[in-house]
Short mmCIF file of C-alpha atoms (C1' of nucleotides) in Angstrom, two decimals:
data_model
loop_
_atom_site.label_atom_id
_atom_site.label_comp_id
_atom_site.label_asym_id
_atom_site.label_seq_id
_atom_site.Cartn_x
_atom_site.Cartn_y
_atom_site.Cartn_z
CA UNK A 232 11.26 4.76 18.30
CA UNK A 233 10.83 3.21 21.70
CA UNK A 234 12.46 -0.12 22.26
CA UNK A 235 9.14 -1.74 23.09
CA UNK A 236 7.81 -0.81 19.69
CA UNK A 237 6.47 -3.65 17.61
CA UNK A 238 7.32 -3.47 13.93
CA UNK A 239 5.84 -5.16 10.92
CA UNK A 240 7.37 -8.55 10.08
CA UNK A 241 10.37 -8.51 7.80
CA UNK A 242 9.70 -8.17 4.12
CA UNK A 243 6.04 -7.17 4.19
CA UNK A 244 4.78 -4.07 2.46
CA UNK A 245 1.89 -2.02 3.71
CA UNK A 246 0.05 0.87 2.12
CA UNK A 247 -1.00 3.69 4.41
CA UNK A 248 -2.49 7.04 3.42
CA UNK A 249 -1.89 8.62 1.04
CA UNK A 250 -0.37 5.82 -1.06
CA UNK A 251 -3.13 3.41 -0.01
CA UNK A 252 -5.54 5.35 -2.22
CA UNK A 253 -3.36 4.59 -5.21
CA UNK A 254 -3.30 0.92 -4.36
CA UNK A 255 -7.04 0.75 -4.03
CA UNK A 256 -7.59 2.68 -7.23
CA UNK A 257 -5.37 0.30 -9.19
CA UNK A 258 -7.38 -2.68 -7.95
CA UNK A 259 -10.64 -0.92 -8.80
CA UNK A 260 -9.56 -0.05 -12.34
CA UNK A 261 -8.26 -3.56 -13.01
CA UNK A 262 -11.45 -5.14 -11.72
CA UNK A 263 -13.59 -2.96 -13.96
CA UNK A 264 -11.42 -3.85 -16.93
CA UNK A 265 -11.54 -7.58 -16.25
CA UNK A 266 -15.32 -7.43 -16.10
CA UNK A 267 -15.33 -5.66 -19.45
CA UNK A 268 -13.46 -8.66 -20.83
CA UNK A 269 -16.09 -10.98 -19.42
CA UNK A 270 -14.27 -12.21 -16.32
CA UNK A 271 -16.05 -12.73 -13.03
CA UNK A 272 -14.60 -12.29 -9.56
CA UNK A 273 -13.53 -15.29 -7.52
CA UNK A 274 -12.64 -15.03 -3.83
CA UNK A 275 -10.43 -17.79 -2.52
CA UNK A 276 -8.71 -18.82 0.71
CA UNK A 277 -5.28 -17.47 1.47
CA UNK A 278 -4.07 -20.85 2.72
CA UNK A 279 -4.49 -24.22 1.09
CA UNK A 280 -3.39 -27.77 1.68
CA UNK A 281 0.34 -27.92 1.12
CA UNK A 282 -0.19 -30.73 -1.38
CA UNK A 283 -1.92 -28.42 -3.78
CA UNK A 284 1.18 -26.35 -4.38
CA UNK A 285 3.56 -29.29 -4.36
CA UNK A 286 1.59 -30.89 -7.15
CA UNK A 287 0.33 -27.77 -8.89
CA UNK A 288 3.36 -25.50 -8.85
CA UNK A 289 5.87 -28.31 -9.13
CA UNK A 290 8.39 -29.90 -6.77
CA UNK A 291 11.31 -28.69 -8.83
CA UNK A 292 10.52 -25.01 -8.43
CA UNK A 293 12.25 -22.73 -5.97
CA UNK A 294 8.84 -21.68 -4.80
CA UNK A 295 8.09 -25.14 -3.47
CA UNK A 296 11.66 -26.01 -2.56
CA UNK A 297 12.38 -23.15 -0.24
CA UNK A 298 9.92 -20.30 -0.36
CA UNK A 299 6.66 -21.58 1.06
CA UNK A 300 5.18 -20.51 4.36
CA UNK A 301 4.04 -23.91 5.55
CA UNK A 302 2.54 -24.66 8.95
CA UNK A 303 0.53 -27.29 10.74
CA UNK A 304 -2.93 -26.50 11.99
CA UNK A 305 -4.25 -27.87 15.26
CA UNK A 306 -5.53 -30.95 13.55
CA UNK A 307 -2.07 -31.80 12.26
CA UNK A 308 -2.86 -30.86 8.65
CA UNK A 309 -0.09 -29.27 6.63
CA UNK A 310 -1.23 -25.93 5.26
CA UNK A 311 0.60 -23.34 3.18
CA UNK A 312 0.04 -19.64 2.63
CA UNK A 313 -0.58 -19.38 -1.09
CA UNK A 314 2.59 -18.47 -3.06
CA UNK A 315 0.67 -17.93 -6.32
CA UNK A 316 -2.90 -17.88 -7.55
CA UNK A 317 -3.43 -20.35 -10.34
CA UNK A 318 -3.28 -23.59 -8.37
CA UNK A 319 -5.94 -22.39 -5.94
CA UNK A 320 -8.22 -21.29 -8.76
CA UNK A 321 -7.91 -24.68 -10.43
CA UNK A 322 -8.64 -26.46 -7.17
CA UNK A 323 -11.74 -24.36 -6.64
CA UNK A 324 -12.96 -24.75 -10.22
CA UNK A 325 -12.72 -28.52 -9.90
CA UNK A 326 -14.19 -28.64 -6.41
CA UNK A 327 -17.14 -26.41 -7.31
CA UNK A 328 -17.69 -28.10 -10.68
CA UNK A 329 -17.38 -24.83 -12.54
CA UNK A 330 -15.83 -26.79 -15.38
CA UNK A 331 -19.12 -28.67 -15.86
CA UNK A 332 -20.85 -25.56 -17.09
CA UNK A 333 -20.22 -23.28 -20.00
CA UNK A 334 -16.59 -23.03 -21.06
CA UNK A 335 -14.30 -21.29 -20.82
CA UNK A 336 -14.53 -20.44 -17.15
CA UNK A 337 -13.25 -16.87 -16.89
CA UNK A 338 -12.42 -15.52 -13.45
CA UNK A 339 -10.28 -12.82 -11.84
CA UNK A 340 -8.92 -12.49 -8.33
CA UNK A 341 -6.82 -10.17 -6.21
CA UNK A 342 -5.18 -10.33 -2.82
CA UNK A 343 -2.00 -11.12 -0.92
CA UNK A 344 0.47 -13.89 -1.71
CA UNK A 345 3.39 -15.16 0.31
CA UNK A 346 6.91 -16.29 -0.40
CA UNK A 347 9.68 -16.59 2.16
CA UNK A 348 12.42 -14.91 0.18
CA UNK A 349 15.02 -12.35 1.04
CA UNK A 350 13.22 -9.07 0.42
CA UNK A 351 14.46 -6.38 -1.94
CA UNK A 352 13.00 -3.66 -4.05
CA UNK A 353 9.78 -4.91 -5.62
CA UNK A 354 10.03 -8.27 -3.91
CA UNK A 355 8.23 -8.85 -0.66
CA UNK A 356 7.32 -11.78 1.55
CA UNK A 357 3.73 -10.71 1.44
CA UNK A 358 2.97 -9.22 -1.94
CA UNK A 359 -0.14 -8.49 -3.94
CA UNK A 360 -1.36 -9.74 -7.26
CA UNK A 361 -4.23 -9.28 -9.60
CA UNK A 362 -4.80 -12.26 -11.80
CA UNK A 363 -7.15 -13.81 -14.31
CA UNK A 364 -7.64 -17.37 -15.50
CA UNK A 365 -9.51 -18.65 -18.55
CA UNK A 366 -10.06 -22.38 -18.29
CA UNK A 367 -11.35 -24.86 -20.79
CA UNK A 368 -10.55 -23.41 -24.17
CA UNK A 369 -7.46 -24.48 -26.03
CA UNK A 370 -7.40 -22.30 -29.13
CA UNK A 371 -5.01 -19.35 -29.45
CA UNK A 372 -7.70 -16.67 -29.54
CA UNK A 373 -8.01 -16.91 -25.79
CA UNK A 374 -4.24 -16.54 -25.41
CA UNK A 375 -4.58 -13.34 -27.31
CA UNK A 376 -7.47 -12.18 -25.14
CA UNK A 377 -5.58 -12.73 -21.92
CA UNK A 378 -2.47 -10.94 -23.17
CA UNK A 379 -4.56 -8.11 -24.56
CA UNK A 380 -6.28 -7.76 -21.21
CA UNK A 381 -3.00 -7.41 -19.38
CA UNK A 382 -1.74 -4.97 -21.97
CA UNK A 383 -4.90 -2.88 -21.68
CA UNK A 384 -4.57 -2.90 -17.92
CA UNK A 385 -1.16 -1.24 -18.01
CA UNK A 386 -2.32 1.20 -20.63
CA UNK A 387 -5.41 2.11 -18.69
CA UNK A 388 -3.27 2.87 -15.67
CA UNK A 389 -1.23 5.21 -17.82
CA UNK A 390 2.01 3.24 -17.98
CA UNK A 391 4.02 3.85 -21.13
CA UNK A 392 7.39 2.27 -20.71
CA UNK A 393 6.53 -1.39 -20.29
CA UNK A 394 7.35 -4.03 -22.87
CA UNK A 395 5.86 -7.42 -23.60
CA UNK A 396 8.09 -10.44 -24.00
CA UNK A 397 6.70 -13.53 -25.57
CA UNK A 398 7.69 -17.07 -26.30
CA UNK A 399 6.27 -20.54 -26.63
CA UNK A 400 7.32 -23.45 -24.47
CA UNK A 401 5.54 -25.90 -26.76
CA UNK A 402 3.57 -28.91 -25.68
CA UNK A 403 4.95 -31.83 -23.70
CA UNK A 404 6.14 -33.55 -26.86
CA UNK A 405 8.14 -30.55 -28.02
CA UNK A 406 9.56 -29.99 -24.59
CA UNK A 407 10.77 -33.56 -24.20
CA UNK A 408 12.63 -33.36 -27.51
CA UNK A 409 14.30 -30.11 -26.55
CA UNK A 410 15.07 -31.16 -23.02
CA UNK A 411 17.07 -34.15 -24.19
CA UNK A 412 19.28 -31.94 -26.35
CA UNK A 413 19.61 -29.29 -23.68
CA UNK A 414 20.69 -31.79 -21.03
CA UNK A 415 23.29 -33.11 -23.42
CA UNK A 416 24.58 -29.57 -23.94
CA UNK A 417 24.65 -28.73 -20.25
CA UNK A 418 26.44 -31.91 -19.31
CA UNK A 419 29.48 -30.60 -21.18
CA UNK A 420 29.60 -27.39 -19.16
CA UNK A 421 31.65 -26.87 -16.03
CA UNK A 422 29.22 -25.76 -13.37
CA UNK A 423 29.32 -25.40 -9.62
CA UNK A 424 27.34 -27.89 -7.56
CA UNK A 425 24.45 -25.61 -6.78
CA UNK A 426 23.92 -24.61 -10.40
CA UNK A 427 24.27 -28.21 -11.49
CA UNK A 428 21.63 -29.21 -9.01
CA UNK A 429 19.31 -26.55 -10.37
CA UNK A 430 19.96 -27.61 -13.93
CA UNK A 431 19.09 -31.14 -13.01
CA UNK A 432 15.69 -30.11 -11.68
CA UNK A 433 14.91 -27.91 -14.62
CA UNK A 434 17.55 -27.30 -17.27
CA UNK A 435 15.63 -24.33 -18.66
CA UNK A 436 16.53 -22.40 -15.52
CA UNK A 437 20.05 -21.81 -16.75
CA UNK A 438 18.77 -19.54 -19.49
CA UNK A 439 17.57 -17.16 -16.83
CA UNK A 440 20.79 -16.97 -14.84
CA UNK A 441 22.04 -13.40 -14.56
CA UNK A 442 25.67 -14.27 -14.03
CA UNK A 443 27.61 -13.32 -17.14
CA UNK A 444 29.78 -16.44 -17.17
CA UNK A 445 26.68 -18.62 -17.17
CA UNK A 446 25.07 -16.53 -19.90
CA UNK A 447 28.24 -16.87 -21.91
CA UNK A 448 28.14 -20.65 -21.55
CA UNK A 449 24.49 -20.79 -22.56
CA UNK A 450 25.00 -18.67 -25.64
CA UNK A 451 24.97 -21.62 -28.00
CA UNK A 452 22.58 -23.81 -26.09
CA UNK A 453 19.68 -25.30 -28.04
CA UNK A 454 16.62 -23.07 -28.00
CA UNK A 455 13.21 -24.49 -27.22
CA UNK A 456 11.57 -22.49 -30.01
CA UNK A 457 13.53 -24.56 -32.53
CA UNK A 458 11.99 -27.76 -31.24
CA UNK A 459 8.31 -26.90 -31.45
CA UNK A 460 6.14 -29.41 -33.25
CA UNK A 461 3.71 -28.31 -35.93
CA UNK A 462 0.75 -27.97 -33.61
CA UNK A 463 2.67 -25.69 -31.23
CA UNK A 464 4.02 -23.62 -34.11
CA UNK A 465 0.57 -23.08 -35.59
CA UNK A 466 -0.78 -22.07 -32.20
CA UNK A 467 2.01 -19.60 -31.63
CA UNK A 468 1.70 -18.11 -35.11
CA UNK A 469 -1.95 -17.24 -34.57
CA UNK A 470 -1.22 -15.59 -31.24
CA UNK A 471 1.45 -13.44 -32.85
CA UNK A 472 -0.81 -12.61 -35.77
CA UNK A 473 -3.60 -11.41 -33.51
CA UNK A 474 -1.21 -9.31 -31.45
CA UNK A 475 0.15 -7.72 -34.59
CA UNK A 476 -3.32 -7.07 -35.94
CA UNK A 477 -4.26 -5.24 -32.75
CA UNK A 478 -1.03 -3.24 -32.65
CA UNK A 479 0.17 -4.76 -29.43
CA UNK A 480 3.92 -4.63 -29.57
CA UNK A 481 5.96 -7.56 -28.34
CA UNK A 482 9.37 -9.06 -28.68
CA UNK A 483 10.18 -12.73 -28.88
CA UNK A 484 12.41 -13.80 -26.02
CA UNK A 485 13.28 -17.44 -26.53
CA UNK A 486 15.30 -17.48 -23.35
CA UNK A 487 12.43 -16.41 -21.16
CA UNK A 488 11.86 -18.85 -18.36
CA UNK A 489 8.98 -18.84 -15.99
CA UNK A 490 9.37 -19.96 -12.44
CA UNK A 491 6.47 -22.33 -12.26
CA UNK A 492 6.54 -25.78 -13.78
CA UNK A 493 3.06 -25.91 -15.21
CA UNK A 494 3.47 -23.58 -18.18
CA UNK A 495 3.10 -24.84 -21.76
CA UNK A 496 2.92 -23.20 -25.17
CA UNK A 497 2.32 -19.46 -24.96
CA UNK A 498 4.12 -17.73 -22.11
CA UNK A 499 4.68 -14.05 -21.63
CA UNK A 500 6.04 -11.48 -19.30
CA UNK A 501 5.64 -7.72 -19.03
CA UNK A 502 8.75 -5.90 -17.91
CA UNK A 503 9.34 -2.34 -16.89
CA UNK A 504 12.74 -0.70 -17.29
CA UNK A 505 12.67 1.60 -14.25
CA UNK A 506 12.21 -0.87 -11.45
CA UNK A 507 15.68 -2.20 -10.74
CA UNK A 508 16.37 -5.89 -10.54
CA UNK A 509 12.77 -7.01 -10.11
CA UNK A 510 11.54 -5.73 -13.42
CA UNK A 511 8.68 -8.10 -14.13
CA UNK A 512 5.38 -6.35 -13.54
CA UNK A 513 3.28 -9.28 -14.63
CA UNK A 514 3.42 -12.53 -16.47
CA UNK A 515 1.60 -15.67 -17.27
CA UNK A 516 0.96 -18.30 -19.82
CA UNK A 517 -0.83 -21.43 -20.80
CA UNK A 518 -0.96 -24.46 -18.51
CA UNK A 519 -2.53 -27.27 -20.44
CA UNK A 520 -1.65 -30.12 -18.10
CA UNK A 521 -2.42 -28.51 -14.78
CA UNK A 522 -6.04 -29.41 -14.30
CA UNK A 523 -5.63 -33.10 -14.88
CA UNK A 524 -2.53 -33.02 -12.71
CA UNK A 525 -4.77 -31.79 -9.91
CA UNK A 526 -7.33 -34.50 -10.47
CA UNK A 527 -9.71 -32.67 -12.78
CA UNK A 528 -10.64 -33.11 -16.39
CA UNK A 529 -8.22 -32.74 -19.26
CA UNK A 530 -8.87 -29.05 -19.72
CA UNK A 531 -6.41 -26.45 -20.86
CA UNK A 532 -6.10 -23.03 -19.32
CA UNK A 533 -4.29 -19.74 -19.52
CA UNK A 534 -3.91 -16.83 -17.15
CA UNK A 535 -1.68 -14.13 -15.77
CA UNK A 536 -0.68 -12.55 -12.52
CA UNK A 537 0.09 -8.87 -12.30
CA UNK A 538 2.29 -7.66 -9.46
CA UNK A 539 0.38 -4.82 -7.85
CA UNK A 540 3.29 -3.69 -5.71
CA UNK A 541 5.50 -3.43 -8.76
CA UNK A 542 2.80 -1.65 -10.70
CA UNK A 543 2.69 0.93 -7.92
CA UNK A 544 6.46 1.29 -8.18
CA UNK A 545 6.19 1.66 -11.95
CA UNK A 546 3.52 4.34 -11.65
CA UNK A 547 5.74 6.19 -9.23
CA UNK A 548 8.75 5.81 -11.52
CA UNK A 549 6.77 7.23 -14.43
CA UNK A 550 5.35 9.93 -12.15
CA UNK A 551 1.78 8.98 -12.84
CA UNK A 552 -0.91 9.83 -10.32
CA UNK A 553 -4.18 7.99 -10.71
CA UNK A 554 -6.15 9.51 -7.86
CA UNK A 555 -7.68 12.96 -7.90
CA UNK A 556 -7.21 14.91 -4.71
CA UNK A 557 -10.34 17.02 -4.81
CA UNK A 558 -12.06 14.54 -2.65
CA UNK A 559 -14.45 16.61 -0.59
CA UNK A 560 -17.43 18.70 -1.58
CA UNK A 561 -17.65 20.63 1.66
CA UNK A 562 -15.38 21.05 4.65
CA UNK A 563 -17.09 22.38 7.77
CA UNK A 564 -15.12 24.57 10.18
CA UNK A 565 -16.98 24.96 13.48
CA UNK A 566 -15.55 27.47 15.92
CA UNK A 567 -17.43 26.90 19.15
CA UNK A 568 -19.02 24.04 21.05
CA UNK A 569 -22.54 24.63 19.78
CA UNK A 570 -21.26 24.83 16.23
CA UNK A 571 -19.37 21.58 16.64
CA UNK A 572 -22.55 19.73 17.51
CA UNK A 573 -24.48 21.43 14.76
CA UNK A 574 -21.74 20.57 12.26
CA UNK A 575 -21.80 16.93 13.28
CA UNK A 576 -25.51 16.72 12.44
CA UNK A 577 -25.29 18.88 9.33
CA UNK A 578 -22.49 16.67 8.00
CA UNK A 579 -24.66 13.64 8.67
CA UNK A 580 -27.55 15.06 6.61
CA UNK A 581 -25.35 15.96 3.70
CA UNK A 582 -23.51 12.66 3.74
CA UNK A 583 -26.75 10.70 3.69
CA UNK A 584 -27.59 12.59 0.52
CA UNK A 585 -24.41 11.63 -1.19
CA UNK A 586 -22.18 14.61 -0.59
CA UNK A 587 -18.59 14.17 0.49
CA UNK A 588 -18.27 16.12 3.70
CA UNK A 589 -15.71 16.37 6.46
CA UNK A 590 -15.25 18.52 9.55
CA UNK A 591 -12.30 20.36 11.06
CA UNK A 592 -11.69 18.22 14.10
CA UNK A 593 -9.16 19.18 16.69
CA UNK A 594 -7.95 22.36 15.10
CA UNK A 595 -8.39 25.12 17.59
CA UNK A 596 -7.81 28.11 15.36
CA UNK A 597 -9.94 29.23 12.47
CA UNK A 598 -6.86 29.53 10.33
CA UNK A 599 -5.97 25.97 11.16
CA UNK A 600 -9.42 24.84 10.10
CA UNK A 601 -9.15 26.65 6.80
CA UNK A 602 -5.74 25.15 6.17
CA UNK A 603 -7.17 21.73 6.81
CA UNK A 604 -9.94 22.44 4.29
CA UNK A 605 -7.32 23.36 1.75
CA UNK A 606 -5.20 20.29 2.39
CA UNK A 607 -8.16 17.97 2.03
CA UNK A 608 -8.85 19.42 -1.37
CA UNK A 609 -12.37 20.50 -0.46
CA UNK A 610 -14.34 22.36 -3.10
CA UNK A 611 -16.11 24.52 -0.54
CA UNK A 612 -15.34 25.45 3.04
CA UNK A 613 -17.89 26.66 5.52
CA UNK A 614 -17.20 28.39 8.78
CA UNK A 615 -19.88 27.86 11.41
CA UNK A 616 -19.99 30.03 14.54
CA UNK A 617 -22.27 32.22 16.57
CA UNK A 618 -23.28 34.47 13.68
CA UNK A 619 -24.28 31.63 11.39
CA UNK A 620 -26.31 29.84 14.02
CA UNK A 621 -28.10 33.07 14.99
CA UNK A 622 -28.88 34.20 11.44
CA UNK A 623 -29.34 30.68 10.11
CA UNK A 624 -27.32 31.69 7.09
CA UNK A 625 -24.25 29.74 6.00
CA UNK A 626 -21.55 31.12 3.72
CA UNK A 627 -19.92 28.58 1.47
CA UNK A 628 -16.54 29.71 0.33
CA UNK A 629 -15.27 28.45 -2.99
CA UNK A 630 -11.82 26.99 -2.37
CA UNK A 631 -11.00 26.41 -6.00
CA UNK A 632 -10.94 30.05 -7.08
CA UNK A 633 -7.89 32.15 -6.67
CA UNK A 634 -8.11 35.73 -5.49
CA UNK A 635 -11.26 37.38 -4.21
CA UNK A 636 -14.48 35.48 -4.29
CA UNK A 637 -17.86 36.30 -2.91
CA UNK A 638 -19.16 33.53 -0.68
CA UNK A 639 -22.45 31.95 -1.63
CA UNK A 640 -25.01 32.09 1.09
CA UNK A 641 -27.58 29.47 1.91
CA UNK A 642 -30.16 29.37 4.66
CA UNK A 643 -30.09 26.53 7.12
CA UNK A 644 -32.45 24.96 9.65
CA UNK A 645 -31.83 25.12 13.38
CA UNK A 646 -30.60 22.22 15.47
CA UNK A 647 -33.94 20.65 16.27
CA UNK A 648 -35.07 20.94 12.66
CA UNK A 649 -31.85 19.24 11.61
CA UNK A 650 -32.73 16.32 13.85
CA UNK A 651 -36.08 15.99 12.13
CA UNK A 652 -34.46 16.14 8.74
CA UNK A 653 -32.15 13.30 9.65
CA UNK A 654 -35.06 11.24 10.90
CA UNK A 655 -36.96 11.76 7.67
CA UNK A 656 -33.85 11.10 5.61
CA UNK A 657 -33.40 7.74 7.31
CA UNK A 658 -36.97 6.90 6.41
CA UNK A 659 -36.12 7.67 2.79
CA UNK A 660 -33.25 5.27 2.63
CA UNK A 661 -35.26 2.46 4.14
CA UNK A 662 -38.44 2.75 2.14
CA UNK A 663 -37.01 4.15 -1.03
CA UNK A 664 -39.70 6.79 -1.14
CA UNK A 665 -39.06 10.45 -0.65
CA UNK A 666 -40.07 11.46 2.80
CA UNK A 667 -37.62 14.28 3.20
CA UNK A 668 -39.09 17.24 5.06
CA UNK A 669 -39.40 20.57 3.29
CA UNK A 670 -36.46 22.03 5.15
CA UNK A 671 -34.36 19.03 4.20
CA UNK A 672 -35.30 19.23 0.53
CA UNK A 673 -34.56 22.91 0.50
CA UNK A 674 -31.17 22.50 2.21
CA UNK A 675 -29.91 19.70 0.02
CA UNK A 676 -31.28 21.38 -3.07
CA UNK A 677 -29.48 24.64 -2.31
CA UNK A 678 -26.16 22.91 -1.78
CA UNK A 679 -26.37 20.60 -4.75
CA UNK A 680 -27.22 23.53 -6.94
CA UNK A 681 -24.12 25.30 -5.72
CA UNK A 682 -21.93 22.32 -6.39
CA UNK A 683 -23.16 21.60 -9.87
"C1'" G B 104 21.56 -18.97 2.06
"C1'" U B 105 25.61 -15.12 0.01
"C1'" G B 106 27.57 -10.06 -0.78
"C1'" G B 107 27.53 -4.42 -0.62
"C1'" G B 108 25.43 0.13 1.60
"C1'" C B 109 23.00 2.59 5.59
"C1'" G B 110 20.97 3.48 10.68
"C1'" U B 111 21.06 11.51 13.67
"C1'" A B 112 13.95 15.41 14.88
"C1'" G B 113 7.33 12.98 11.77
"C1'" C B 114 10.08 12.93 6.52
"C1'" U B 115 14.79 13.86 3.50
"C1'" C B 116 19.41 14.51 5.20
"C1'" A B 117 24.10 17.73 7.05
"C1'" G B 118 27.53 17.22 11.08
"C1'" C B 119 35.73 17.92 8.12
"C1'" U B 120 40.76 15.29 11.09
"C1'" G B 121 36.60 13.10 18.64
"C1'" G B 122 34.67 18.60 22.73
"C1'" U B 123 27.24 16.97 25.54
"C1'" A B 124 23.47 18.27 17.91
"C1'" G B 125 21.65 21.34 13.03
"C1'" A B 126 19.04 22.53 7.93
"C1'" G B 127 14.92 21.99 4.61
"C1'" C B 128 10.05 20.08 4.38
"C1'" A B 129 5.93 18.83 7.49
"C1'" C B 130 3.36 20.30 12.12
"C1'" C B 131 1.43 24.17 15.69
"C1'" C B 132 0.80 29.58 16.95
"C1'" G B 133 0.79 34.69 15.36
"C1'" G B 134 0.92 38.93 11.49
"C1'" U B 135 -5.32 43.72 14.99
"C1'" U B 136 -11.70 41.08 16.88
"C1'" G B 137 -14.13 35.11 12.35
"C1'" U B 138 -11.73 32.76 6.77
"C1'" G B 139 -7.01 28.57 3.18
"C1'" G B 140 -3.30 28.63 -0.83
"C1'" U B 141 2.01 33.04 -1.44
"C1'" C B 142 4.92 35.89 2.14
"C1'" C B 143 6.95 37.22 7.14
"C1'" G B 144 7.77 36.16 12.41
"C1'" G B 145 7.70 32.65 16.39
"C1'" G B 146 7.43 27.54 18.58
"C1'" A B 147 7.70 22.17 19.96
"C1'" U B 148 10.21 17.50 19.00
"C1'" G B 149 15.72 13.80 19.33
"C1'" U B 150 18.41 8.86 25.66
"C1'" C B 151 22.44 10.58 17.42
"C1'" G B 152 19.29 1.95 16.45
"C1'" C B 153 21.06 -0.93 20.88
"C1'" G B 154 25.23 -2.87 24.06
"C1'" G B 155 30.21 -2.71 25.28
"C1'" G B 156 35.30 -0.70 24.67
"C1'" U B 157 39.26 3.30 23.92
"C1'" U B 158 39.38 8.49 25.92
"C1'" C B 159 39.38 13.79 30.58
"C1'" G B 160 35.50 13.75 26.75
"C1'" A B 161 32.32 9.76 21.17
"C1'" G B 162 26.95 11.15 16.70
"C1'" U B 163 32.17 11.20 15.25
"C1'" C B 164 37.30 5.77 16.57
"C1'" C B 165 37.10 0.02 17.71
"C1'" C B 166 34.18 -4.58 18.66
"C1'" G B 167 29.57 -6.85 18.97
"C1'" U B 168 24.37 -6.86 18.10
"C1'" C B 169 19.68 -5.65 16.00
"C1'" G B 170 17.20 -3.36 12.07
"C1'" C B 171 16.61 -1.31 7.22
"C1'" U B 172 18.07 -1.31 2.22
"C1'" C B 173 20.11 -2.81 -2.56
"C1'" A B 174 21.95 -6.86 -5.25
"C1'" C B 175 22.89 -12.43 -6.19
"C1'" C B 176 19.90 -17.07 -6.32
"C1'" C B 177 14.75 -16.74 -7.76
"C1'" C B 178 10.44 -14.31 -8.92
"C1'" A B 179 5.05 -10.76 -9.14
#
RNA sequence: GUGGGCGUAGCUCAGCUGGUAGAGCACCCGGUUGUGGUCCGGGAUGUCGCGGGUUCGAGUCCCGUCGCUCACCCCA
């Protein structure tokens, strides 16, 4: 730890080997799943005009009030690193006229998001989300689909201990009726200035306060669920029915509050019990007014964001590993200069033909090379030295067996033949036809046979 | 923005009432000439976060500072 050392900025999280493989695998699995549900990828900018979030996320939210990374570009425009995903998706859908085609528009995205908060476990200034949005369909079946997708995602990753919390915030009519009553209730409470200020911006926030005295005061506060109009009730009932029919367990949490202003009707949150204070591993809901608020058509939408960093923490907490560590087919261990060069070319041939191959770099001893092969989880190791190059016979040692095992022997070309094989292999990949020389066919065939 | 905890080898940490640093894991080498996993032996690494103070002497006490971490607010 030199004093000139430069460290990562406060509050960021980075994934380096070996945990980076887990991160990548999670993203891969979620992407595959989203495609199965009929969602297409969308790749969006990481910064947007500041206006977008002020209007889309809502001025009253903490996100906009104090957590945005906002800066001016050289042209004097105010830009902001995206604090969430939905607003940007809506902007892009409108701008690219995706809402003029077939509806609903179903997209998924992943990447980093930014909020200038005090970091703690599971909460970072740069964090990562995977999200989906379904835009332009207002019936409850799509609510069900989105929730089912999130639920399947956690299941597919192997998580067992998560729970789904569900409520309905109603439509604007229902909310107005409830808000009036709630404000009346809150006005009778004795609150400190800061809390009062917050309640003024959005009275629902008080339901989410973790301080016991506040919770005590809110015990008898009017609940939004009691103020839903018939349309909102019907919508919610169908969502619940579909969830029940598909055996997706949930609990109604009428005090659930989401941090973004745009949510209406169905809202939900997945929580995990082993994560500490930041227990939400994903959440979302319906946002029926958002698109018109941003200048688009009157189209409804629903989506979710899953916190990838928290999912990684949850996997760790449940001791689930989603990557296999037998990553290599063959690990080459060259033990002299000539063998090193030969190995470099041999590895190239095998890699071109789809085998996972690595070489013992930098280890001076044979034992060290073998240990490296073991650590990498290679299926076979292969020592290459004087004898092998002279006899043109390679012994592949099976690293998966315990105890004694007889090495399998294959014959190999010499260095100049290897060069020709590589040349012909390259021709294969370009033309798509099989130009591989006889030696090349024989070599690859021998090895693939061994591996199968 | 507020509060608690912690900063000692690459990692996890020990170091009682002050006497110039240790363990485990990891890493490297070796255990008869060229074969991993277990076992045994050996080895390298730290300005004890930084600065100042008290003291003959500070990782150990005091002050400051920086960093990390957990929690509140809030959220993924």
